[in-house]
PDB file of C-alpha atoms in Angstrom:
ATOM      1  CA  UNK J   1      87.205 -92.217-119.654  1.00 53.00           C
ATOM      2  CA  UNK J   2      86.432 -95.947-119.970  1.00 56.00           C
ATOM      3  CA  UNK J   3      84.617 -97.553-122.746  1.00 56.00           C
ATOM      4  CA  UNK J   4      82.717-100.715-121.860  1.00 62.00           C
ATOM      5  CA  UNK J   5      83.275-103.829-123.768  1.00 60.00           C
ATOM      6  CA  UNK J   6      79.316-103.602-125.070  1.00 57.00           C
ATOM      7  CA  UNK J   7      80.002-100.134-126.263  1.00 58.00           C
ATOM      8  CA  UNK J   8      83.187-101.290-128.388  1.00 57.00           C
ATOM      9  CA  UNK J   9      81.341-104.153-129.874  1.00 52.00           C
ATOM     10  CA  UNK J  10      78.441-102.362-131.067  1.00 58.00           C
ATOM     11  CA  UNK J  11      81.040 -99.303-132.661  1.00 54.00           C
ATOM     12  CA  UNK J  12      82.797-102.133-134.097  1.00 54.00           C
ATOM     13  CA  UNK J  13      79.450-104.162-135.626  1.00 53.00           C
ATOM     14  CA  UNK J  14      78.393-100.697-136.981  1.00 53.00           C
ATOM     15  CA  UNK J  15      81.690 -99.837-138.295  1.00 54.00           C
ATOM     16  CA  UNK J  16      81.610-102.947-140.328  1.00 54.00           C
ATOM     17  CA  UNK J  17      77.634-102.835-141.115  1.00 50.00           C
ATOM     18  CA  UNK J  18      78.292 -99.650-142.921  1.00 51.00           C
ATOM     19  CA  UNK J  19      81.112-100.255-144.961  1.00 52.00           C
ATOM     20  CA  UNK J  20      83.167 -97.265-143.033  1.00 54.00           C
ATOM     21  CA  UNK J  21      86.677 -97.684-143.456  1.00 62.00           C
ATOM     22  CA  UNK J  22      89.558 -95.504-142.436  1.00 75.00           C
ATOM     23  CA  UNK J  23      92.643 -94.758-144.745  1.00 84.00           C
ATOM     24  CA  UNK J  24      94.982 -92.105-145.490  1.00 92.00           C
ATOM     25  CA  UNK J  25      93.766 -88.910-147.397  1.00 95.00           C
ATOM     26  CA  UNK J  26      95.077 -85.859-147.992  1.00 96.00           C
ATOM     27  CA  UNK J  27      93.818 -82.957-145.976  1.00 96.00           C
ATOM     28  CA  UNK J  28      94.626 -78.825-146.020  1.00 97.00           C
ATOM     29  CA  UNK J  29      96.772 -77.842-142.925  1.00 97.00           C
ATOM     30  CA  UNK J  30      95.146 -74.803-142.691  1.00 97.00           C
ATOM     31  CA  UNK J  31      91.714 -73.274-144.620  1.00 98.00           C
ATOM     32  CA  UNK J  32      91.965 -72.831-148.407  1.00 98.00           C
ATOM     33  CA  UNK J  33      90.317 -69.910-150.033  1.00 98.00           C
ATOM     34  CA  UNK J  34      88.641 -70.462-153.591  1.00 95.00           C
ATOM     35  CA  UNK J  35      91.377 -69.427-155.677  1.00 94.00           C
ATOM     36  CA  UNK J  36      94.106 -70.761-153.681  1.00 96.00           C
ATOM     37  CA  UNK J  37      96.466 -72.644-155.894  1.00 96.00           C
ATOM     38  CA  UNK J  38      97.600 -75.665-153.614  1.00 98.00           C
ATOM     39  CA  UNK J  39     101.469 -76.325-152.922  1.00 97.00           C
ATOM     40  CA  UNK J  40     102.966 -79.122-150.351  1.00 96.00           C
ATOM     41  CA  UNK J  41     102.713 -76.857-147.557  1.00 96.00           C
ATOM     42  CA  UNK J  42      98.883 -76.927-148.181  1.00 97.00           C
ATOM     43  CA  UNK J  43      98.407 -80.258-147.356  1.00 97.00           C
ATOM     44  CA  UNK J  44      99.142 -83.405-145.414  1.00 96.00           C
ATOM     45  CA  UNK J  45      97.864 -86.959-145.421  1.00 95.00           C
ATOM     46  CA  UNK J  46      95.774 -88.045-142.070  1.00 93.00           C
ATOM     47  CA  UNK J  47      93.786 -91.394-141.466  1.00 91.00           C
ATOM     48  CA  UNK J  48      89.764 -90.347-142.225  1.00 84.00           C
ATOM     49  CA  UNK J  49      87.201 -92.233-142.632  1.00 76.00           C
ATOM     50  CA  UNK J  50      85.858 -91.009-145.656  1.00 76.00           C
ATOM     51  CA  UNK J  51      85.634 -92.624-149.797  1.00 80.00           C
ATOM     52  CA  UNK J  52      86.312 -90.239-152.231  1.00 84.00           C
ATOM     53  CA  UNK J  53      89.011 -88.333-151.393  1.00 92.00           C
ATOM     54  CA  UNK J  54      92.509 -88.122-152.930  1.00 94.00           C
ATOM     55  CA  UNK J  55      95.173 -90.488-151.558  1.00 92.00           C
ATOM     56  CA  UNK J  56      97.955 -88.793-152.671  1.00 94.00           C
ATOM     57  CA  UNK J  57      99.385 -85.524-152.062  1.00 95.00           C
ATOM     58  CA  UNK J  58     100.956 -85.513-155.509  1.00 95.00           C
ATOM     59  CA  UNK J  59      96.955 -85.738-156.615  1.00 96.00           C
ATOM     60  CA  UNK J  60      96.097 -82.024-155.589  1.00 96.00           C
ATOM     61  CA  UNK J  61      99.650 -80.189-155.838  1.00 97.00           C
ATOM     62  CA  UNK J  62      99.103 -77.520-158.374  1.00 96.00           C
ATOM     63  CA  UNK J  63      95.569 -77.604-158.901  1.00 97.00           C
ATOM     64  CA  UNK J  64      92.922 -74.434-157.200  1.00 96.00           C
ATOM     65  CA  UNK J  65      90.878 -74.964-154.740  1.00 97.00           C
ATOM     66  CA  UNK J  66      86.935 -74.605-155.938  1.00 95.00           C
ATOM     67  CA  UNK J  67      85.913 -73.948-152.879  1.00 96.00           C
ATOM     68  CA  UNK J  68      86.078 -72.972-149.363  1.00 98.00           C
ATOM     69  CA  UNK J  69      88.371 -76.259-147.920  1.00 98.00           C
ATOM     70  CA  UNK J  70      89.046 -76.343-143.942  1.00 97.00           C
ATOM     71  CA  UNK J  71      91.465 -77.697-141.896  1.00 97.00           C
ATOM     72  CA  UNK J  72      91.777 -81.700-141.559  1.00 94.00           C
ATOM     73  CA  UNK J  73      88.459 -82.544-143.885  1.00 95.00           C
ATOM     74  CA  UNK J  74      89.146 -84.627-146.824  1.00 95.00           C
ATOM     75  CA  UNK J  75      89.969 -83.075-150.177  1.00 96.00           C
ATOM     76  CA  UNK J  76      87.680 -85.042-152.814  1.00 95.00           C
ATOM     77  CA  UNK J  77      87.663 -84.376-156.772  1.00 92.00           C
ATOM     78  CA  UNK J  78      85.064 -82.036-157.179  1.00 93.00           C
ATOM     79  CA  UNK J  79      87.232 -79.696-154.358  1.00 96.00           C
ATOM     80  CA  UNK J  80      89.540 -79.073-156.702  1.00 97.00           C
ATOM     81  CA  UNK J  81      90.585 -77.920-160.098  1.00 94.00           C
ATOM     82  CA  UNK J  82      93.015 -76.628-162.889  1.00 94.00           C
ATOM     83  CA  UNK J  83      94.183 -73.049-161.743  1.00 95.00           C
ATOM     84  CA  UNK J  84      92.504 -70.099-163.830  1.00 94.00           C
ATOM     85  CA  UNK J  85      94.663 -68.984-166.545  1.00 95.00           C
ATOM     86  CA  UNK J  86      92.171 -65.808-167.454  1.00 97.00           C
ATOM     87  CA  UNK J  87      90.226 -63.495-164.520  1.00 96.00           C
ATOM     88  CA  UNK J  88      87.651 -62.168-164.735  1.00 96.00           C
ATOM     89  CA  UNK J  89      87.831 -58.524-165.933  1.00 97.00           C
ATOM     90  CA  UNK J  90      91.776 -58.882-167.344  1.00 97.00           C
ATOM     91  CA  UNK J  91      93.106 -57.673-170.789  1.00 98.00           C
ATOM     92  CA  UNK J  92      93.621 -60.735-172.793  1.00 98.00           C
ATOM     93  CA  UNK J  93      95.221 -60.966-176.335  1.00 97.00           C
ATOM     94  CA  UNK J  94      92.407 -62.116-178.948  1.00 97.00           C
ATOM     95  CA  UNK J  95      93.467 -64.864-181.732  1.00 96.00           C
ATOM     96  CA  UNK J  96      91.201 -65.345-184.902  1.00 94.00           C
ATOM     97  CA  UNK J  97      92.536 -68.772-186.425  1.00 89.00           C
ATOM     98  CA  UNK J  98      91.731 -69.575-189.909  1.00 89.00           C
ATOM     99  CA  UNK J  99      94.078 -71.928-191.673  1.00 87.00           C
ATOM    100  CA  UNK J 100      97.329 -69.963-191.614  1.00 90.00           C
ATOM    101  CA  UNK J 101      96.059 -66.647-190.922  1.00 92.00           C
ATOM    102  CA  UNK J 102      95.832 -65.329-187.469  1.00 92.00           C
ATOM    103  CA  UNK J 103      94.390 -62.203-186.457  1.00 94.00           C
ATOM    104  CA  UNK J 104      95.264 -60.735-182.906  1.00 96.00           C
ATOM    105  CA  UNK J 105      93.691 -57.865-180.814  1.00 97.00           C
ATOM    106  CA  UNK J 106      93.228 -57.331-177.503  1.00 97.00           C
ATOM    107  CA  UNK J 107      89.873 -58.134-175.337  1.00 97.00           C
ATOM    108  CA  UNK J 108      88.526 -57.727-172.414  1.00 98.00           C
ATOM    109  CA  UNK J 109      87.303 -61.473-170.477  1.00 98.00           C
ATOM    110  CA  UNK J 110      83.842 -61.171-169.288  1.00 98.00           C
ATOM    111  CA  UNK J 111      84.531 -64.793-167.572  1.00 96.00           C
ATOM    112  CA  UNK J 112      87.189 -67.034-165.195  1.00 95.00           C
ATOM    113  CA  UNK J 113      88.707 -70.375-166.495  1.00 95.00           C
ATOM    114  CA  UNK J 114      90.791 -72.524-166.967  1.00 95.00           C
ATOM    115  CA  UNK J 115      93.624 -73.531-169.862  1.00 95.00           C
ATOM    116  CA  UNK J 116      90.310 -75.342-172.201  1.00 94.00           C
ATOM    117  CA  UNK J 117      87.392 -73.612-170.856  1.00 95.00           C
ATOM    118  CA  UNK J 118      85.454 -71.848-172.911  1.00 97.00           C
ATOM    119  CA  UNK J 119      84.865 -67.980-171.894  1.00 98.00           C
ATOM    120  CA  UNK J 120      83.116 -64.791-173.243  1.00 98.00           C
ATOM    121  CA  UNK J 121      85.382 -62.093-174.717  1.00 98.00           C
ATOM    122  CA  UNK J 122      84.918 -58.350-175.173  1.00 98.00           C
ATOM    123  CA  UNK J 123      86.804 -57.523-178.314  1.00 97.00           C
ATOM    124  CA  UNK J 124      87.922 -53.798-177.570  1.00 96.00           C
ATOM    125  CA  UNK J 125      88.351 -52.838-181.302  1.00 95.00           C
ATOM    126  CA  UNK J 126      84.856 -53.701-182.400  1.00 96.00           C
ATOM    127  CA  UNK J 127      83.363 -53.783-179.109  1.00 97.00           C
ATOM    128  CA  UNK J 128      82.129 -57.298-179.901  1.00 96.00           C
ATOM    129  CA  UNK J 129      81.801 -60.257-177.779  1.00 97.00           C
ATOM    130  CA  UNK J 130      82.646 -63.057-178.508  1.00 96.00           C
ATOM    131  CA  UNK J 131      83.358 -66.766-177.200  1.00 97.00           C
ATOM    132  CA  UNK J 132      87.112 -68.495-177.342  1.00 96.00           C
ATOM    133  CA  UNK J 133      89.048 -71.521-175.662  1.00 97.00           C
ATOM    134  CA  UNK J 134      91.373 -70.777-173.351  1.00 97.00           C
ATOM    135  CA  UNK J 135      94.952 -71.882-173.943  1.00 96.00           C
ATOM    136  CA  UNK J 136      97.920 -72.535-171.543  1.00 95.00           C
ATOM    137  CA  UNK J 137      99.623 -69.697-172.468  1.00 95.00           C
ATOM    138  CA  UNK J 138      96.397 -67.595-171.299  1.00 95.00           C
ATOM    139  CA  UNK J 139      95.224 -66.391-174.437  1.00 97.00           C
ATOM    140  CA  UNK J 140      91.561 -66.572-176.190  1.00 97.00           C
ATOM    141  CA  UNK J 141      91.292 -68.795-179.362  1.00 96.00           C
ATOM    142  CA  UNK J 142      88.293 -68.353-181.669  1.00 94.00           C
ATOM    143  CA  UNK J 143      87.796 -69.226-184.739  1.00 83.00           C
ATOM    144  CA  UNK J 144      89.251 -72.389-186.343  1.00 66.00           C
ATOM    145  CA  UNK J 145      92.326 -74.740-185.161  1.00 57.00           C
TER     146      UNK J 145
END
């Protein structure tokens, strides 16, 4: 296949009339499920022509994927995300703070998140719901800090 040289100077004039610009971003090596919690395997930096995306591997190791992300197209912020700490559906210990006292039981989450998100609780003792932060170790918080 041969290009002719009025073909590469109007690719080149548009390249430049658009702003497109090519640099290295990371990709997935193979398709990511939501849920998938991203390792160096995962991923690989490749020359796109995309703004947006992460530029750095480092950037996305750890974190879930959101959403459905295939093969060789850019990863960009909104792709990704801290990996759920509580599932839908699971047993979860229940902390009341108040000052000093703290109050635990176990619940049932009615919701997904994240170590900070806030999610709905089934308290299975009362058979209340209620809504607590979610902390790193994967417990609910409610009440006060």
């Amino acid at each position: 296949m041969t290009l002719n040289a009025g073909l590469i100077v109007t690719l080149a004039a548009w390249i430049f009339s658009t702003g497109a610009s090519f640099a290295q971003v990371v990709v997935p090596t193979h398709t990511l499920r939501p849920g998938d919690v991203i390792s160096l395997h995962d991923v690989q930096l490749s020359e796109v022509g995309m703004r947006g995306a992460f530029s750095d591997v480092s950037q996305v190791l750890g974190f879930e994927a959101q959403r459905v992300l295939y093969r060789g197209r850019p990863i960009r912020e909104g792709d990704v995300g801290a990996p759920a700490r509580v599932e839908r559906n699971e047993i979860v210990t229940l902390i009341y703070r108040a000052g000093t006292l703290n109050i635990a039981t176990e619940g049932r989450s009615l919701g997904r998140g994240a170590a900070g998100d806030r999610v709905k609780v089934l308290n299975l003792s009362s058979r209340n719901t209620v809504v607590g932060s979610i902390s790193e170790a994967g417990e609910v918080i409610v009440g006060h800090e």
